Amino acid sequence: NAGVTQTPKFRVLKTGQSMTLLCAQDMNHEYMYWYRQDPGMGLRLIHYSVGEGTTAKGEVPDGYNVSRLKKQNFLLGLESAAPSQTSVYFCASSWKDASHTDTQYFGPGTRLTVL
Amino acid sequence: RKEVEQDPGPFNVPEGATVAFNCTYSNSASQSFFWYRQDCRKEPKLLMSVYSSGNEDGRFTAQLNRASQYISLLIRDSKLSDSATYLCVVSNNAGNMLTFGGGTRLMVKP
């Protein structure tokens, strides 16, 4: 049982390049989330999914797209990377939505630098 | 004004000390409240949920004051291993999103 895994762990991109971050969970969770964490800002929600085939915008969705084709995977895409997207990206999953006192399990994070 | 505000610290305390962190939130309709712990360069992990009546888990006590929109975390008998950043987390009124505070950094010294 690996929990939540993220690929890759580190990446350096040039401005304008594209990439996809992969999140996988083996806990059969319905809900999955992508956050970014910047110094002093706390984690901010980019997009989330309440089940296979569904996605929704979070607090800071601009410049990102997501897909949830399989229940266990949640992909985050950057179509044209910008230096402002330099951040640590965390994926998380949970059984229930945030209205319940339910744990969100986080992956180890992806450190992305855009030059 | 940030939706969830915390003193960033750092709080430097000796082993065995009692330390308290506070957090204020702006959305009066928030439904759920949590404290998460994040070690340096690691992912956040749930420390404890916060219930209206207050709750305790070993050396940790969390309290919620809905009227003042204020959450607290008390750590008794601090251990070196308690050194971390503590994140105050609040759900939105729809219950489908969590908002994280910027975190309070705790450093416990021998």
Short mmCIF file of N, CA, C and O in Angstrom, two decimals, chain A residues 23-92:
data_model
loop_
_atom_site.label_atom_id
_atom_site.label_comp_id
_atom_site.label_asym_id
_atom_site.label_seq_id
_atom_site.Cartn_x
_atom_site.Cartn_y
_atom_site.Cartn_z
N CYS A 23 -0.28 11.99 -10.42
CA CYS A 23 -0.58 11.60 -9.04
C CYS A 23 -1.34 10.28 -9.09
O CYS A 23 -2.26 10.12 -9.89
N ALA A 24 -0.94 9.36 -8.24
CA ALA A 24 -1.61 8.06 -8.17
C ALA A 24 -1.87 7.71 -6.72
O ALA A 24 -1.02 7.95 -5.85
N GLN A 25 -3.06 7.15 -6.46
CA GLN A 25 -3.40 6.69 -5.10
C GLN A 25 -3.99 5.30 -5.18
O GLN A 25 -4.74 4.98 -6.11
N ASP A 26 -3.64 4.49 -4.17
CA ASP A 26 -4.09 3.09 -4.16
C ASP A 26 -5.04 2.82 -3.00
O ASP A 26 -5.19 1.68 -2.57
N MET A 27 -5.72 3.86 -2.52
CA MET A 27 -6.62 3.73 -1.38
C MET A 27 -8.09 3.74 -1.81
O MET A 27 -8.98 3.79 -0.96
N ASN A 28 -8.34 3.75 -3.10
CA ASN A 28 -9.69 3.75 -3.65
C ASN A 28 -10.47 5.01 -3.23
O ASN A 28 -11.70 4.97 -3.08
N HIS A 29 -9.76 6.12 -3.06
CA HIS A 29 -10.42 7.37 -2.67
C HIS A 29 -11.16 7.98 -3.85
O HIS A 29 -10.71 7.95 -4.99
N GLU A 30 -12.33 8.58 -3.52
CA GLU A 30 -13.10 9.26 -4.56
C GLU A 30 -12.53 10.64 -4.87
O GLU A 30 -12.54 11.09 -6.00
N TYR A 31 -12.08 11.35 -3.83
CA TYR A 31 -11.71 12.74 -3.98
C TYR A 31 -10.20 12.88 -4.15
O TYR A 31 -9.42 12.27 -3.42
N MET A 32 -9.81 13.71 -5.11
CA MET A 32 -8.38 13.99 -5.31
C MET A 32 -8.20 15.48 -5.56
O MET A 32 -9.10 16.16 -6.07
N TYR A 33 -7.01 15.97 -5.20
CA TYR A 33 -6.75 17.42 -5.18
C TYR A 33 -5.33 17.71 -5.66
O TYR A 33 -4.42 16.93 -5.42
N TRP A 34 -5.17 18.86 -6.28
CA TRP A 34 -3.83 19.39 -6.56
C TRP A 34 -3.69 20.75 -5.88
O TRP A 34 -4.54 21.63 -6.05
N TYR A 35 -2.60 20.88 -5.13
CA TYR A 35 -2.27 22.13 -4.45
C TYR A 35 -0.90 22.60 -4.91
O TYR A 35 -0.06 21.80 -5.33
N ARG A 36 -0.67 23.90 -4.73
CA ARG A 36 0.69 24.41 -4.83
C ARG A 36 1.03 25.10 -3.51
O ARG A 36 0.15 25.64 -2.84
N GLN A 37 2.31 25.04 -3.14
CA GLN A 37 2.75 25.65 -1.88
C GLN A 37 3.91 26.57 -2.18
O GLN A 37 4.94 26.15 -2.69
N ASP A 38 3.72 27.82 -1.83
CA ASP A 38 4.75 28.84 -2.00
C ASP A 38 5.10 29.41 -0.63
O ASP A 38 4.25 29.44 0.27
N PRO A 39 6.32 29.89 -0.44
CA PRO A 39 6.75 30.40 0.87
C PRO A 39 5.80 31.46 1.40
O PRO A 39 5.47 32.42 0.70
N GLY A 40 5.35 31.27 2.65
CA GLY A 40 4.49 32.25 3.30
C GLY A 40 3.06 32.28 2.81
O GLY A 40 2.25 33.04 3.33
N MET A 41 2.71 31.46 1.81
CA MET A 41 1.37 31.53 1.23
C MET A 41 0.48 30.39 1.69
O MET A 41 -0.71 30.43 1.48
N GLY A 42 1.04 29.36 2.28
CA GLY A 42 0.23 28.19 2.58
C GLY A 42 -0.08 27.42 1.31
O GLY A 42 0.29 27.83 0.21
N LEU A 43 -0.76 26.32 1.45
CA LEU A 43 -1.16 25.53 0.29
C LEU A 43 -2.39 26.17 -0.33
O LEU A 43 -3.31 26.58 0.37
N ARG A 44 -2.40 26.25 -1.65
CA ARG A 44 -3.55 26.78 -2.38
C ARG A 44 -4.06 25.74 -3.36
O ARG A 44 -3.27 25.14 -4.10
N LEU A 45 -5.36 25.56 -3.39
CA LEU A 45 -5.97 24.53 -4.22
C LEU A 45 -6.02 24.98 -5.68
O LEU A 45 -6.54 26.06 -5.99
N ILE A 46 -5.51 24.13 -6.57
CA ILE A 46 -5.50 24.46 -8.00
C ILE A 46 -6.76 23.90 -8.67
O ILE A 46 -7.55 24.64 -9.25
N HIS A 47 -6.91 22.58 -8.61
CA HIS A 47 -8.09 21.88 -9.13
C HIS A 47 -8.37 20.70 -8.22
O HIS A 47 -7.49 20.24 -7.49
N TYR A 48 -9.59 20.18 -8.31
CA TYR A 48 -9.90 18.98 -7.56
C TYR A 48 -10.88 18.13 -8.36
O TYR A 48 -11.42 18.56 -9.39
N SER A 49 -11.08 16.91 -7.86
CA SER A 49 -11.97 15.97 -8.54
C SER A 49 -12.77 15.20 -7.48
O SER A 49 -12.20 14.75 -6.50
N VAL A 50 -14.07 15.09 -7.72
CA VAL A 50 -14.92 14.37 -6.77
C VAL A 50 -15.22 12.95 -7.24
O VAL A 50 -16.02 12.24 -6.62
N GLY A 51 -14.59 12.54 -8.33
CA GLY A 51 -14.76 11.18 -8.81
C GLY A 51 -14.22 11.04 -10.22
O GLY A 51 -13.92 12.04 -10.89
N GLU A 52 -14.10 9.79 -10.64
CA GLU A 52 -13.59 9.51 -11.98
C GLU A 52 -14.38 10.28 -13.03
O GLU A 52 -15.61 10.29 -13.00
N GLY A 53 -13.66 10.94 -13.94
CA GLY A 53 -14.30 11.67 -15.02
C GLY A 53 -14.76 13.06 -14.68
O GLY A 53 -15.31 13.76 -15.54
N THR A 54 -14.57 13.50 -13.43
CA THR A 54 -15.00 14.85 -13.02
C THR A 54 -13.82 15.67 -12.56
O THR A 54 -12.89 15.15 -11.95
N THR A 55 -13.87 16.97 -12.85
CA THR A 55 -12.87 17.90 -12.32
C THR A 55 -13.55 19.23 -12.04
O THR A 55 -14.61 19.53 -12.60
N ALA A 56 -12.94 20.02 -11.17
CA ALA A 56 -13.49 21.33 -10.82
C ALA A 56 -12.35 22.26 -10.49
O ALA A 56 -11.26 21.82 -10.08
N LYS A 57 -12.61 23.57 -10.65
CA LYS A 57 -11.58 24.56 -10.38
C LYS A 57 -11.49 24.85 -8.89
O LYS A 57 -12.49 24.90 -8.19
N GLY A 58 -10.25 25.09 -8.45
CA GLY A 58 -10.02 25.51 -7.09
C GLY A 58 -9.78 27.01 -7.02
O GLY A 58 -10.34 27.78 -7.80
N GLU A 59 -8.90 27.39 -6.13
CA GLU A 59 -8.63 28.81 -5.88
C GLU A 59 -7.75 29.45 -6.96
O GLU A 59 -7.95 30.61 -7.32
N VAL A 60 -6.77 28.69 -7.48
CA VAL A 60 -5.80 29.25 -8.42
C VAL A 60 -5.66 28.35 -9.66
O VAL A 60 -4.59 27.79 -9.91
N PRO A 61 -6.71 28.22 -10.49
CA PRO A 61 -6.68 27.27 -11.60
C PRO A 61 -5.99 27.76 -12.87
O PRO A 61 -5.66 26.95 -13.75
N ASP A 62 -5.78 29.06 -13.00
CA ASP A 62 -5.30 29.61 -14.27
C ASP A 62 -3.91 29.09 -14.60
O ASP A 62 -3.00 29.13 -13.78
N GLY A 63 -3.75 28.65 -15.87
CA GLY A 63 -2.46 28.15 -16.33
C GLY A 63 -2.30 26.65 -16.15
O GLY A 63 -1.26 26.09 -16.52
N TYR A 64 -3.32 25.99 -15.58
CA TYR A 64 -3.27 24.55 -15.31
C TYR A 64 -4.49 23.85 -15.88
O TYR A 64 -5.57 24.43 -15.94
N ASN A 65 -4.31 22.59 -16.30
CA ASN A 65 -5.45 21.76 -16.64
C ASN A 65 -5.28 20.42 -15.96
O ASN A 65 -4.16 20.03 -15.57
N VAL A 66 -6.38 19.71 -15.76
CA VAL A 66 -6.35 18.43 -15.05
C VAL A 66 -7.22 17.42 -15.77
O VAL A 66 -8.11 17.78 -16.55
N SER A 67 -6.94 16.15 -15.49
CA SER A 67 -7.80 15.09 -15.99
C SER A 67 -7.82 13.94 -15.00
O SER A 67 -6.82 13.66 -14.33
N ARG A 68 -9.00 13.30 -14.92
CA ARG A 68 -9.18 12.16 -14.00
C ARG A 68 -9.86 11.05 -14.81
O ARG A 68 -11.04 10.76 -14.63
N LEU A 69 -9.09 10.44 -15.70
CA LEU A 69 -9.64 9.40 -16.56
C LEU A 69 -9.82 8.09 -15.80
O LEU A 69 -10.71 7.30 -16.11
N LYS A 70 -8.96 7.85 -14.82
CA LYS A 70 -9.07 6.67 -13.97
C LYS A 70 -9.20 7.11 -12.53
O LYS A 70 -8.61 8.12 -12.14
N LYS A 71 -9.92 6.38 -11.74
CA LYS A 71 -10.17 6.76 -10.36
C LYS A 71 -8.86 6.95 -9.59
O LYS A 71 -8.76 7.84 -8.73
N GLN A 72 -7.88 6.13 -9.86
CA GLN A 72 -6.67 6.17 -9.06
C GLN A 72 -5.67 7.23 -9.50
O GLN A 72 -4.69 7.47 -8.81
N ASN A 73 -5.90 7.87 -10.65
CA ASN A 73 -4.92 8.83 -11.17
C ASN A 73 -5.52 10.21 -11.35
O ASN A 73 -6.67 10.35 -11.79
N PHE A 74 -4.71 11.23 -11.06
CA PHE A 74 -5.14 12.61 -11.26
C PHE A 74 -3.95 13.34 -11.86
O PHE A 74 -2.91 13.43 -11.23
N LEU A 75 -4.10 13.82 -13.08
CA LEU A 75 -2.99 14.45 -13.80
C LEU A 75 -3.13 15.97 -13.78
O LEU A 75 -4.23 16.51 -13.97
N LEU A 76 -2.01 16.64 -13.58
CA LEU A 76 -1.97 18.10 -13.63
C LEU A 76 -1.07 18.51 -14.78
O LEU A 76 0.10 18.11 -14.83
N GLY A 77 -1.61 19.32 -15.70
CA GLY A 77 -0.85 19.75 -16.86
C GLY A 77 -0.55 21.24 -16.84
O GLY A 77 -1.39 22.04 -16.42
N LEU A 78 0.66 21.56 -17.28
CA LEU A 78 1.04 22.95 -17.51
C LEU A 78 1.28 23.07 -19.01
O LEU A 78 2.19 22.42 -19.54
N GLU A 79 0.46 23.81 -19.69
CA GLU A 79 0.57 23.88 -21.15
C GLU A 79 1.74 24.75 -21.60
O GLU A 79 2.43 24.43 -22.55
N SER A 80 1.96 25.86 -20.91
CA SER A 80 3.02 26.78 -21.27
C SER A 80 3.56 27.37 -19.96
O SER A 80 3.03 28.35 -19.45
N ALA A 81 4.59 26.74 -19.44
CA ALA A 81 5.08 27.08 -18.10
C ALA A 81 5.59 28.52 -18.02
O ALA A 81 6.22 29.03 -18.98
N ALA A 82 5.34 29.14 -16.88
CA ALA A 82 5.80 30.50 -16.60
C ALA A 82 6.58 30.49 -15.28
O ALA A 82 6.32 29.64 -14.41
N PRO A 83 7.52 31.42 -15.10
CA PRO A 83 8.28 31.47 -13.85
C PRO A 83 7.39 31.55 -12.61
O PRO A 83 7.77 31.05 -11.54
N SER A 84 6.21 32.15 -12.73
CA SER A 84 5.28 32.26 -11.60
C SER A 84 4.76 30.90 -11.16
O SER A 84 4.15 30.79 -10.08
N GLN A 85 4.96 29.89 -11.97
CA GLN A 85 4.51 28.54 -11.61
C GLN A 85 5.61 27.73 -10.91
O GLN A 85 5.40 26.55 -10.58
N THR A 86 6.73 28.36 -10.64
CA THR A 86 7.76 27.75 -9.81
C THR A 86 7.17 27.57 -8.41
O THR A 86 6.72 28.53 -7.78
N SER A 87 7.14 26.32 -7.95
CA SER A 87 6.47 26.03 -6.69
C SER A 87 6.70 24.57 -6.32
O SER A 87 7.32 23.82 -7.06
N VAL A 88 6.17 24.19 -5.16
CA VAL A 88 6.08 22.78 -4.79
C VAL A 88 4.63 22.37 -4.96
O VAL A 88 3.73 23.02 -4.43
N TYR A 89 4.41 21.32 -5.72
CA TYR A 89 3.06 20.86 -6.02
C TYR A 89 2.77 19.59 -5.22
O TYR A 89 3.53 18.63 -5.25
N PHE A 90 1.65 19.62 -4.50
CA PHE A 90 1.22 18.46 -3.72
C PHE A 90 -0.10 17.95 -4.26
O PHE A 90 -1.02 18.72 -4.52
N CYS A 91 -0.18 16.65 -4.37
CA CYS A 91 -1.43 15.97 -4.66
C CYS A 91 -1.96 15.39 -3.36
O CYS A 91 -1.18 15.03 -2.46
N ALA A 92 -3.28 15.30 -3.23
CA ALA A 92 -3.87 14.71 -2.05
C ALA A 92 -5.12 13.94 -2.45
O ALA A 92 -5.70 14.17 -3.52
#
